[in-house]
Coordinates of N, CA, C and O in Angstrom, one line a residue:
M1 N 25.9 -25.1 -11.1 CA 25.3 -25.1 -9.8 C 23.8 -25.7 -9.9 O 23.4 -26.5 -9.1
I2 N 23.1 -25.2 -10.9 CA 21.7 -25.6 -11.0 C 21.6 -27.1 -11.3 O 20.8 -27.8 -10.7
Q3 N 22.5 -27.6 -12.1 CA 22.5 -29.0 -12.4 C 22.8 -29.8 -11.2 O 22.2 -30.9 -10.9
R4 N 23.7 -29.4 -10.3 CA 24.0 -30.1 -9.1 C 22.7 -30.1 -8.1 O 22.4 -31.1 -7.5
I5 N 22.1 -28.9 -8.1 CA 20.9 -28.8 -7.2 C 19.8 -29.8 -7.7 O 19.2 -30.6 -7.0
L6 N 19.6 -29.8 -9.0 CA 18.5 -30.7 -9.6 C 18.9 -32.2 -9.4 O 18.1 -33.0 -9.1
A7 N 20.2 -32.5 -9.6 CA 20.7 -33.9 -9.5 C 20.6 -34.4 -8.0 O 20.4 -35.6 -7.8
N8 N 20.7 -33.5 -7.1 CA 20.7 -33.9 -5.7 C 19.3 -33.8 -5.1 O 19.1 -34.1 -3.9
T9 N 18.3 -33.4 -5.9 CA 16.9 -33.4 -5.4 C 16.4 -34.9 -5.3 O 16.5 -35.6 -6.3
P10 N 15.9 -35.3 -4.2 CA 15.4 -36.6 -4.1 C 14.2 -36.9 -5.1 O 13.5 -36.0 -5.5
M11 N 14.1 -38.2 -5.5 CA 13.1 -38.5 -6.5 C 11.7 -38.3 -6.0 O 10.8 -38.0 -6.8
W12 N 11.5 -38.5 -4.7 CA 10.1 -38.3 -4.2 C 9.7 -36.8 -4.4 O 8.5 -36.6 -4.5
V13 N 10.6 -35.9 -4.4 CA 10.2 -34.5 -4.6 C 9.6 -34.3 -6.1 O 8.6 -33.6 -6.2
W14 N 10.3 -35.0 -7.0 CA 9.8 -34.9 -8.4 C 8.4 -35.6 -8.5 O 7.6 -35.1 -9.3
A15 N 8.3 -36.7 -7.8 CA 7.0 -37.4 -7.8 C 5.9 -36.5 -7.2 O 4.8 -36.5 -7.8
L16 N 6.2 -35.9 -6.1 CA 5.3 -35.0 -5.5 C 4.9 -33.8 -6.4 O 3.7 -33.5 -6.6
L17 N 5.9 -33.3 -7.1 CA 5.6 -32.2 -8.1 C 4.7 -32.7 -9.2 O 3.7 -32.0 -9.5
L18 N 4.9 -33.9 -9.7 CA 4.0 -34.4 -10.7 C 2.6 -34.6 -10.2 O 1.6 -34.2 -10.9
I19 N 2.4 -35.1 -9.0 CA 1.1 -35.2 -8.4 C 0.4 -33.8 -8.2 O -0.7 -33.6 -8.5
L20 N 1.2 -32.8 -7.7 CA 0.7 -31.5 -7.5 C 0.3 -30.9 -8.9 O -0.8 -30.2 -9.0
I21 N 1.1 -31.1 -9.9 CA 0.7 -30.6 -11.2 C -0.6 -31.2 -11.7 O -1.5 -30.5 -12.2
Y22 N -0.7 -32.5 -11.5 CA -1.9 -33.2 -11.9 C -3.1 -32.6 -11.1 O -4.2 -32.3 -11.7
L23 N -3.0 -32.4 -9.8 CA -4.1 -31.8 -9.0 C -4.4 -30.4 -9.5 O -5.6 -30.1 -9.6
G24 N -3.4 -29.6 -9.8 CA -3.7 -28.3 -10.4 C -4.4 -28.3 -11.7 O -5.3 -27.5 -12.0
W25 N -3.9 -29.3 -12.6 CA -4.6 -29.4 -13.9 C -6.0 -29.8 -13.7 O -6.9 -29.3 -14.4
M26 N -6.3 -30.7 -12.8 CA -7.7 -31.1 -12.5 C -8.6 -29.9 -12.1 O -9.7 -29.8 -12.4
Q27 N -8.0 -29.0 -11.4 CA -8.7 -27.8 -10.9 C -9.0 -26.9 -12.1 O -9.8 -26.0 -12.0
S28 N -8.3 -27.0 -13.2 CA -8.5 -26.2 -14.4 C -9.7 -26.6 -15.2 O -10.0 -25.9 -16.1
R29 N -10.2 -27.7 -14.9 CA -11.3 -28.3 -15.7 C -12.7 -28.1 -14.9 O -12.7 -28.1 -13.7
D30 N -13.7 -27.9 -15.7 CA -15.1 -27.9 -15.1 C -15.3 -29.2 -14.4 O -15.0 -30.3 -15.0
R31 N -15.9 -29.2 -13.2 CA -16.1 -30.5 -12.5 C -17.2 -30.4 -11.4 O -17.6 -29.3 -11.0
H32 N -17.7 -31.5 -11.0 CA -18.6 -31.6 -9.9 C -17.9 -32.3 -8.7 O -17.0 -33.1 -8.9
A33 N -18.2 -31.9 -7.5 CA -17.6 -32.5 -6.3 C -18.6 -32.5 -5.2 O -19.4 -31.5 -5.0
S34 N -18.5 -33.5 -4.3 CA -19.3 -33.5 -3.1 C -18.7 -32.5 -2.1 O -17.6 -32.0 -2.3
K35 N -19.5 -32.3 -1.1 CA -19.0 -31.3 0.0 C -17.7 -31.8 0.5 O -16.7 -31.0 0.7
N36 N -17.6 -33.0 0.9 CA -16.3 -33.5 1.5 C -15.1 -33.4 0.6 O -14.1 -32.9 1.0
R37 N -15.3 -33.7 -0.6 CA -14.2 -33.6 -1.6 C -13.8 -32.1 -1.9 O -12.7 -31.8 -2.0
A38 N -14.9 -31.3 -1.9 CA -14.6 -29.9 -2.2 C -13.8 -29.2 -1.0 O -13.0 -28.3 -1.3
F39 N -13.9 -29.7 0.2 CA -13.2 -29.1 1.3 C -11.9 -29.8 1.6 O -11.0 -29.2 2.3
T40 N -11.7 -31.0 1.1 CA -10.5 -31.7 1.4 C -9.2 -31.0 0.8 O -8.2 -30.9 1.5
F41 N -9.3 -30.7 -0.5 CA -8.2 -30.1 -1.2 C -7.7 -28.8 -0.5 O -6.5 -28.7 -0.2
P42 N -8.5 -27.8 -0.3 CA -8.0 -26.6 0.4 C -7.4 -26.9 1.8 O -6.4 -26.3 2.1
L43 N -8.1 -27.8 2.5 CA -7.6 -28.1 3.8 C -6.2 -28.7 3.8 O -5.3 -28.3 4.5
I44 N -5.9 -29.6 2.8 CA -4.6 -30.2 2.6 C -3.6 -29.1 2.3 O -2.5 -29.1 2.8
M45 N -3.9 -28.2 1.4 CA -3.0 -27.2 1.0 C -2.7 -26.2 2.2 O -1.6 -25.8 2.3
I46 N -3.7 -25.9 3.0 CA -3.5 -25.0 4.1 C -2.5 -25.7 5.1 O -1.6 -25.1 5.6
V47 N -2.7 -27.0 5.4 CA -1.9 -27.7 6.3 C -0.5 -27.8 5.8 O 0.5 -27.6 6.5
L48 N -0.3 -28.1 4.5 CA 1.0 -28.2 3.9 C 1.7 -26.8 3.9 O 3.0 -26.8 4.2
S49 N 1.0 -25.8 3.8 CA 1.6 -24.4 3.8 C 2.0 -24.1 5.3 O 3.2 -23.6 5.5
L50 N 1.2 -24.4 6.2 CA 1.6 -24.2 7.6 C 2.8 -25.0 8.0 O 3.7 -24.6 8.6
Y51 N 2.8 -26.3 7.6 CA 3.9 -27.2 7.8 C 5.2 -26.6 7.2 O 6.2 -26.6 7.8
G52 N 5.1 -26.1 6.0 CA 6.2 -25.5 5.3 C 6.8 -24.4 6.1 O 8.0 -24.2 6.3
A53 N 5.9 -23.5 6.6 CA 6.4 -22.3 7.4 C 7.1 -22.8 8.7 O 8.1 -22.3 9.0
L54 N 6.4 -23.7 9.4 CA 6.9 -24.1 10.7 C 8.2 -24.9 10.6 O 9.1 -24.8 11.4
S55 N 8.3 -25.8 9.6 CA 9.4 -26.7 9.4 C 10.6 -25.9 9.0 O 11.8 -26.3 9.2
S56 N 10.4 -24.8 8.2 CA 11.5 -24.0 7.7 C 12.2 -23.2 8.8 O 13.4 -22.8 8.7
S57 N 11.4 -22.8 9.8 CA 12.0 -21.8 10.7 C 12.1 -22.3 12.2 O 12.5 -21.6 13.1
G58 N 11.8 -23.6 12.4 CA 12.0 -24.1 13.7 C 10.9 -23.9 14.7 O 11.1 -23.8 15.9
D59 N 9.7 -23.8 14.2 CA 8.5 -23.7 15.0 C 8.5 -22.5 16.0 O 8.1 -22.6 17.1
T60 N 8.9 -21.3 15.6 CA 9.0 -20.2 16.5 C 7.6 -19.5 16.6 O 6.8 -19.6 15.6
E61 N 7.4 -18.8 17.6 CA 6.1 -18.1 17.8 C 6.0 -17.0 16.7 O 4.9 -16.7 16.2
E62 N 7.1 -16.4 16.4 CA 7.2 -15.3 15.4 C 6.8 -15.9 14.0 O 6.0 -15.2 13.3
T63 N 7.2 -17.1 13.7 CA 6.8 -17.7 12.5 C 5.3 -17.9 12.4 O 4.7 -17.6 11.4
L64 N 4.8 -18.4 13.5 CA 3.3 -18.6 13.5 C 2.6 -17.3 13.4 O 1.6 -17.2 12.7
L65 N 3.1 -16.3 14.1 CA 2.4 -15.0 14.0 C 2.4 -14.4 12.6 O 1.3 -14.0 12.1
F66 N 3.5 -14.5 11.9 CA 3.6 -14.0 10.5 C 2.7 -14.8 9.6 O 2.0 -14.3 8.7
W67 N 2.7 -16.1 9.8 CA 1.8 -17.0 9.0 C 0.4 -16.6 9.2 O -0.4 -16.5 8.3
C68 N 0.0 -16.4 10.5 CA -1.4 -16.1 10.8 C -1.8 -14.7 10.2 O -2.9 -14.6 9.7
V69 N -0.9 -13.8 10.3 CA -1.2 -12.4 9.7 C -1.5 -12.6 8.2 O -2.5 -12.1 7.7
G70 N -0.6 -13.3 7.5 CA -0.8 -13.5 6.1 C -2.1 -14.3 5.8 O -2.9 -13.9 4.9
F71 N -2.4 -15.3 6.6 CA -3.6 -16.1 6.5 C -4.8 -15.2 6.6 O -5.7 -15.3 5.8
V72 N -4.9 -14.4 7.7 CA -6.1 -13.6 8.0 C -6.3 -12.6 6.9 O -7.4 -12.3 6.4
V73 N -5.2 -11.9 6.5 CA -5.3 -10.8 5.5 C -5.8 -11.4 4.2 O -6.7 -10.8 3.6
A74 N -5.2 -12.5 3.7 CA -5.6 -13.0 2.5 C -7.0 -13.6 2.5 O -7.8 -13.5 1.6
T75 N -7.4 -14.2 3.7 CA -8.8 -14.7 3.8 C -9.8 -13.6 3.7 O -10.8 -13.6 3.0
L76 N -9.5 -12.5 4.5 CA -10.5 -11.4 4.5 C -10.6 -10.7 3.2 O -11.6 -10.4 2.7
L77 N -9.4 -10.5 2.6 CA -9.4 -9.8 1.2 C -10.1 -10.7 0.2 O -10.9 -10.2 -0.6
G78 N -9.8 -12.0 0.3 CA -10.5 -12.9 -0.6 C -12.0 -13.0 -0.5 O -12.7 -13.0 -1.5
V79 N -12.4 -13.0 0.7 CA -13.9 -13.1 1.0 C -14.6 -11.8 0.7 O -15.7 -11.8 0.1
L80 N -14.0 -10.7 1.1 CA -14.6 -9.4 1.0 C -14.5 -8.8 -0.4 O -15.4 -8.2 -0.9
I81 N -13.4 -8.9 -1.0 CA -13.1 -8.2 -2.3 C -13.3 -9.2 -3.5 O -13.8 -8.7 -4.6
F82 N -13.0 -10.4 -3.4 CA -13.1 -11.3 -4.5 C -14.0 -12.5 -4.1 O -13.6 -13.6 -3.9
P83 N -15.3 -12.3 -4.1 CA -16.2 -13.3 -3.7 C -16.2 -14.5 -4.8 O -15.9 -14.2 -5.9
L84 N -16.5 -15.7 -4.3 CA -16.5 -16.8 -5.1 C -17.6 -16.7 -6.2 O -18.8 -16.6 -5.9
R85 N -17.2 -16.8 -7.5 CA -18.1 -16.7 -8.6 C -18.0 -17.8 -9.5 O -18.7 -17.9 -10.5
T86 N -17.2 -18.7 -9.2 CA -16.9 -19.8 -10.2 C -17.5 -21.1 -9.7 O -17.1 -22.2 -10.2
A87 N -18.4 -21.1 -8.7 CA -19.0 -22.3 -8.2 C -20.5 -22.2 -8.0 O -21.0 -21.0 -7.8
R88 N -21.2 -23.3 -8.1 CA -22.6 -23.3 -7.8 C -22.8 -24.5 -6.9 O -22.1 -25.5 -6.9
Y89 N -23.9 -24.5 -6.2 CA -24.2 -25.6 -5.3 C -25.6 -26.1 -5.6 O -26.5 -25.3 -5.7
D90 N -25.7 -27.4 -5.7 CA -27.0 -28.0 -5.9 C -27.4 -28.6 -4.6 O -26.9 -29.6 -4.1
A91 N -28.4 -28.0 -4.0 CA -28.9 -28.4 -2.6 C -29.5 -29.8 -2.7 O -29.5 -30.5 -1.7
Q92 N -30.1 -30.2 -3.8 CA -30.7 -31.5 -3.9 C -29.7 -32.6 -3.9 O -29.9 -33.6 -3.2
T93 N -28.6 -32.5 -4.6 CA -27.6 -33.5 -4.7 C -26.5 -33.3 -3.7 O -25.6 -34.2 -3.5
K94 N -26.5 -32.1 -3.1 CA -25.4 -31.7 -2.2 C -24.0 -31.8 -2.8 O -23.1 -32.3 -2.2
R95 N -24.0 -31.3 -4.0 CA -22.7 -31.3 -4.8 C -22.5 -29.9 -5.4 O -23.4 -29.1 -5.6
Y96 N -21.2 -29.6 -5.5 CA -20.8 -28.3 -6.1 C -20.5 -28.5 -7.5 O -20.0 -29.6 -7.9
F97 N -20.7 -27.5 -8.3 CA -20.1 -27.4 -9.7 C -19.1 -26.3 -9.7 O -19.4 -25.2 -9.3
F98 N -17.9 -26.6 -10.2 CA -16.8 -25.7 -10.3 C -16.5 -25.4 -11.7 O -16.3 -26.4 -12.5
S99 N -16.4 -24.1 -12.1 CA -15.8 -23.8 -13.4 C -14.3 -23.9 -13.2 O -13.7 -23.6 -12.2
G100 N -13.7 -24.4 -14.3 CA -12.2 -24.6 -14.2 C -11.5 -23.3 -14.0 O -11.9 -22.2 -14.5
S101 N -10.4 -23.4 -13.4 CA -9.5 -22.2 -13.1 C -8.1 -22.6 -13.0 O -7.8 -23.7 -12.4
W102 N -7.1 -21.8 -13.5 CA -5.7 -22.1 -13.4 C -5.2 -21.5 -12.1 O -4.0 -21.8 -11.7
M103 N -5.9 -20.7 -11.4 CA -5.5 -20.1 -10.1 C -5.0 -21.2 -9.1 O -3.9 -21.0 -8.5
P104 N -5.7 -22.2 -8.9 CA -5.2 -23.2 -7.9 C -3.8 -23.8 -8.3 O -3.0 -24.0 -7.5
M105 N -3.6 -24.0 -9.6 CA -2.3 -24.5 -10.1 C -1.2 -23.5 -9.7 O -0.2 -23.9 -9.2
L106 N -1.5 -22.2 -9.9 CA -0.5 -21.2 -9.5 C -0.2 -21.2 -8.0 O 0.9 -21.1 -7.6
L107 N -1.3 -21.3 -7.2 CA -1.1 -21.4 -5.8 C -0.3 -22.6 -5.4 O 0.6 -22.6 -4.5
I108 N -0.7 -23.8 -5.9 CA 0.0 -25.0 -5.6 C 1.5 -24.9 -6.0 O 2.4 -25.3 -5.2
L109 N 1.8 -24.4 -7.2 CA 3.2 -24.3 -7.6 C 3.9 -23.3 -6.8 O 5.1 -23.4 -6.5
G110 N 3.2 -22.2 -6.4 CA 3.9 -21.2 -5.5 C 4.3 -21.8 -4.2 O 5.5 -21.6 -3.8
I111 N 3.5 -22.5 -3.6 CA 3.8 -23.2 -2.3 C 5.0 -24.2 -2.5 O 6.0 -24.2 -1.8
F112 N 4.9 -25.0 -3.6 CA 6.0 -25.9 -3.9 C 7.3 -25.2 -4.1 O 8.3 -25.7 -3.6
I113 N 7.3 -24.2 -4.9 CA 8.5 -23.5 -5.3 C 9.2 -22.9 -4.0 O 10.4 -23.0 -3.8
I114 N 8.4 -22.3 -3.2 CA 8.9 -21.7 -1.9 C 9.5 -22.8 -1.1 O 10.7 -22.7 -0.6
K115 N 8.8 -23.9 -0.9 CA 9.3 -25.0 -0.1 C 10.5 -25.6 -0.7 O 11.5 -25.9 0.0
Y116 N 10.6 -25.8 -2.0 CA 11.7 -26.3 -2.7 C 12.9 -25.4 -2.5 O 14.0 -25.8 -2.2
G117 N 12.7 -24.1 -2.7 CA 13.8 -23.1 -2.5 C 14.4 -23.1 -1.1 O 15.6 -23.1 -1.0
V118 N 13.5 -23.2 -0.1 CA 14.0 -23.3 1.2 C 14.8 -24.6 1.4 O 15.8 -24.6 2.1
G119 N 14.3 -25.7 0.9 CA 15.0 -27.0 1.0 C 16.4 -26.9 0.3 O 17.4 -27.4 0.9
V120 N 16.5 -26.2 -0.8 CA 17.8 -26.0 -1.4 C 18.7 -25.2 -0.5 O 19.9 -25.5 -0.3
L121 N 18.2 -24.1 0.0 CA 19.0 -23.2 0.9 C 19.4 -24.0 2.1 O 20.5 -23.8 2.6
E122 N 18.6 -24.9 2.7 CA 18.9 -25.7 3.8 C 20.1 -26.6 3.4 O 21.0 -26.8 4.2
G123 N 20.0 -27.3 2.2 CA 21.0 -28.2 1.8 C 22.3 -27.4 1.6 O 23.4 -28.0 1.7
M124 N 22.3 -26.2 1.2 CA 23.5 -25.4 1.0 C 24.0 -24.7 2.3 O 25.0 -24.1 2.3
Q125 N 23.2 -25.0 3.3 CA 23.5 -24.3 4.6 C 23.7 -22.8 4.5 O 24.6 -22.2 5.0
S126 N 22.7 -22.2 3.8 CA 22.8 -20.8 3.5 C 22.5 -20.0 4.8 O 21.6 -20.2 5.6
P127 N 23.3 -18.9 5.0 CA 23.1 -18.0 6.1 C 21.8 -17.2 6.0 O 21.4 -16.6 7.0
L128 N 21.2 -17.2 4.8 CA 19.9 -16.5 4.6 C 18.9 -17.1 5.6 O 18.0 -16.3 6.0
L129 N 18.9 -18.4 5.8 CA 17.9 -19.0 6.7 C 18.1 -18.7 8.1 O 17.2 -19.0 8.9
E130 N 19.1 -18.0 8.5 CA 19.3 -17.5 9.9 C 18.8 -16.1 10.1 O 18.8 -15.7 11.2
R131 N 18.4 -15.5 9.0 CA 17.9 -14.1 9.1 C 16.4 -14.1 9.4 O 15.6 -14.6 8.7
P132 N 16.0 -13.5 10.6 CA 14.6 -13.5 10.9 C 13.7 -12.8 9.9 O 12.6 -13.2 9.7
D133 N 14.2 -11.7 9.2 CA 13.4 -11.1 8.2 C 13.1 -12.0 7.1 O 11.9 -11.9 6.6
I134 N 14.0 -12.8 6.6 CA 13.8 -13.7 5.5 C 12.8 -14.8 6.0 O 11.8 -15.0 5.2
M135 N 13.0 -15.3 7.1 CA 12.1 -16.4 7.6 C 10.7 -15.9 7.9 O 9.7 -16.5 7.6
N136 N 10.6 -14.7 8.4 CA 9.3 -14.1 8.7 C 8.6 -13.8 7.4 O 7.3 -14.0 7.2
G137 N 9.3 -13.3 6.4 CA 8.7 -13.0 5.1 C 8.2 -14.3 4.4 O 7.1 -14.3 3.8
L138 N 9.0 -15.4 4.5 CA 8.5 -16.7 4.0 C 7.3 -17.1 4.7 O 6.3 -17.6 4.0
S139 N 7.2 -17.0 6.0 CA 6.0 -17.4 6.8 C 4.8 -16.6 6.3 O 3.7 -17.1 6.2
L140 N 5.0 -15.3 6.1 CA 3.9 -14.4 5.7 C 3.4 -14.9 4.3 O 2.2 -15.0 4.1
I141 N 4.3 -15.2 3.4 CA 3.9 -15.7 2.1 C 3.2 -17.0 2.2 O 2.1 -17.2 1.5
Y142 N 3.7 -17.9 3.0 CA 2.9 -19.2 3.2 C 1.5 -18.9 3.7 O 0.5 -19.5 3.3
G143 N 1.4 -18.0 4.6 CA 0.1 -17.6 5.2 C -0.8 -17.0 4.1 O -2.0 -17.3 4.1
L144 N -0.3 -16.2 3.3 CA -1.1 -15.5 2.2 C -1.6 -16.6 1.3 O -2.8 -16.6 0.9
F145 N -0.8 -17.6 0.9 CA -1.3 -18.7 0.0 C -2.4 -19.4 0.7 O -3.4 -19.7 0.1
S146 N -2.2 -19.7 2.0 CA -3.2 -20.5 2.7 C -4.5 -19.7 2.8 O -5.6 -20.2 2.8
G147 N -4.4 -18.4 3.0 CA -5.6 -17.5 3.1 C -6.4 -17.5 1.9 O -7.6 -17.4 1.9
I148 N -5.7 -17.6 0.7 CA -6.5 -17.7 -0.5 C -7.3 -19.0 -0.6 O -8.5 -18.9 -1.0
F149 N -6.7 -20.1 -0.2 CA -7.4 -21.3 -0.1 C -8.6 -21.2 0.9 O -9.7 -21.7 0.6
A150 N -8.3 -20.6 2.0 CA -9.4 -20.5 3.0 C -10.5 -19.6 2.5 O -11.7 -19.9 2.8
A151 N -10.2 -18.5 1.8 CA -11.3 -17.7 1.3 C -12.2 -18.4 0.4 O -13.4 -18.3 0.4
R152 N -11.6 -19.3 -0.4 CA -12.4 -20.1 -1.3 C -13.3 -21.0 -0.5 O -14.5 -21.2 -0.8
T153 N -12.8 -21.6 0.5 CA -13.5 -22.5 1.4 C -14.7 -21.8 2.1 O -15.8 -22.3 2.2
V154 N -14.4 -20.6 2.6 CA -15.5 -19.7 3.2 C -16.6 -19.5 2.1 O -17.8 -19.5 2.5
G155 N -16.2 -19.2 0.9 CA -17.1 -18.9 -0.1 C -18.0 -20.1 -0.4 O -19.2 -20.0 -0.6
L156 N -17.4 -21.3 -0.4 CA -18.2 -22.6 -0.6 C -19.1 -22.8 0.6 O -20.3 -23.2 0.3
L157 N -18.7 -22.5 1.8 CA -19.6 -22.7 2.9 C -20.8 -21.8 2.8 O -21.9 -22.2 3.1
S158 N -20.5 -20.5 2.5 CA -21.6 -19.6 2.4 C -22.5 -19.9 1.2 O -23.8 -19.8 1.3
L159 N -22.0 -20.4 0.1 CA -22.8 -20.9 -1.0 C -23.7 -22.0 -0.6 O -24.9 -22.0 -1.0
S160 N -23.2 -23.0 0.1 CA -24.0 -24.2 0.4 C -25.0 -23.9 1.6 O -26.0 -24.5 1.7
S161 N -24.7 -22.8 2.4 CA -25.7 -22.5 3.4 C -26.7 -21.5 3.0 O -27.7 -21.2 3.7
N162 N -26.5 -20.9 1.8 CA -27.4 -19.9 1.3 C -28.7 -20.6 0.8 O -28.6 -21.5 -0.1
K163 N -29.8 -20.2 1.2 CA -31.1 -20.8 0.9 C -31.4 -20.6 -0.6 O -32.2 -21.3 -1.2
T164 N -30.8 -19.5 -1.2 CA -31.1 -19.3 -2.6 C -30.0 -19.7 -3.5 O -29.8 -19.2 -4.6
A165 N -29.1 -20.7 -3.0 CA -28.1 -21.2 -3.9 C -28.6 -21.7 -5.2 O -29.7 -22.3 -5.2
L166 N -27.8 -21.6 -6.2 CA -28.3 -22.0 -7.5 C -28.5 -23.6 -7.5 O -27.6 -24.3 -7.0
I167 N -29.5 -24.0 -8.1 CA -29.8 -25.4 -8.2 C -29.6 -25.8 -9.7 O -30.4 -25.3 -10.5
E168 N -28.7 -26.6 -9.9 CA -28.4 -27.0 -11.3 C -29.3 -28.1 -11.7 O -29.6 -29.1 -10.9
R169 N -29.9 -28.1 -12.8 CA -30.9 -29.1 -13.2 C -30.3 -29.9 -14.4 O -29.6 -29.5 -15.2

């Protein structure tokens, strides 16, 4: 069965996976980034996560509610409990320095795996996708992933607006 699933997966899905792995690998390395570049990646991942939730369940209000709950909870927990400690902001150059982390790779792959799994279930016309509890749970998980990216973005915003932000020389 697994061979059949893998063989019936469109080539663009594997190309997307390679691109996402590359992006996750890049996040694992120390790097500098401009403000625009620093905010683009999390925004893209949040949009892809929301799209994944809505496209999987038919754009219901309940789906959006569960996604929002996951998003808000993860954002608040991320900002309040796990403040951003792996970045510095240089106010002179308006660039961030990021210490490498494998966490973005895990988040990226988490979103991909959930979306891929839902796609497989859709292809198999699984009755699981008709169950509201399953779809609401998936939406909640998508929202949690997005909230983690949002918490990082909030941390970057506060870092760059902080008058005492570290200035790298």
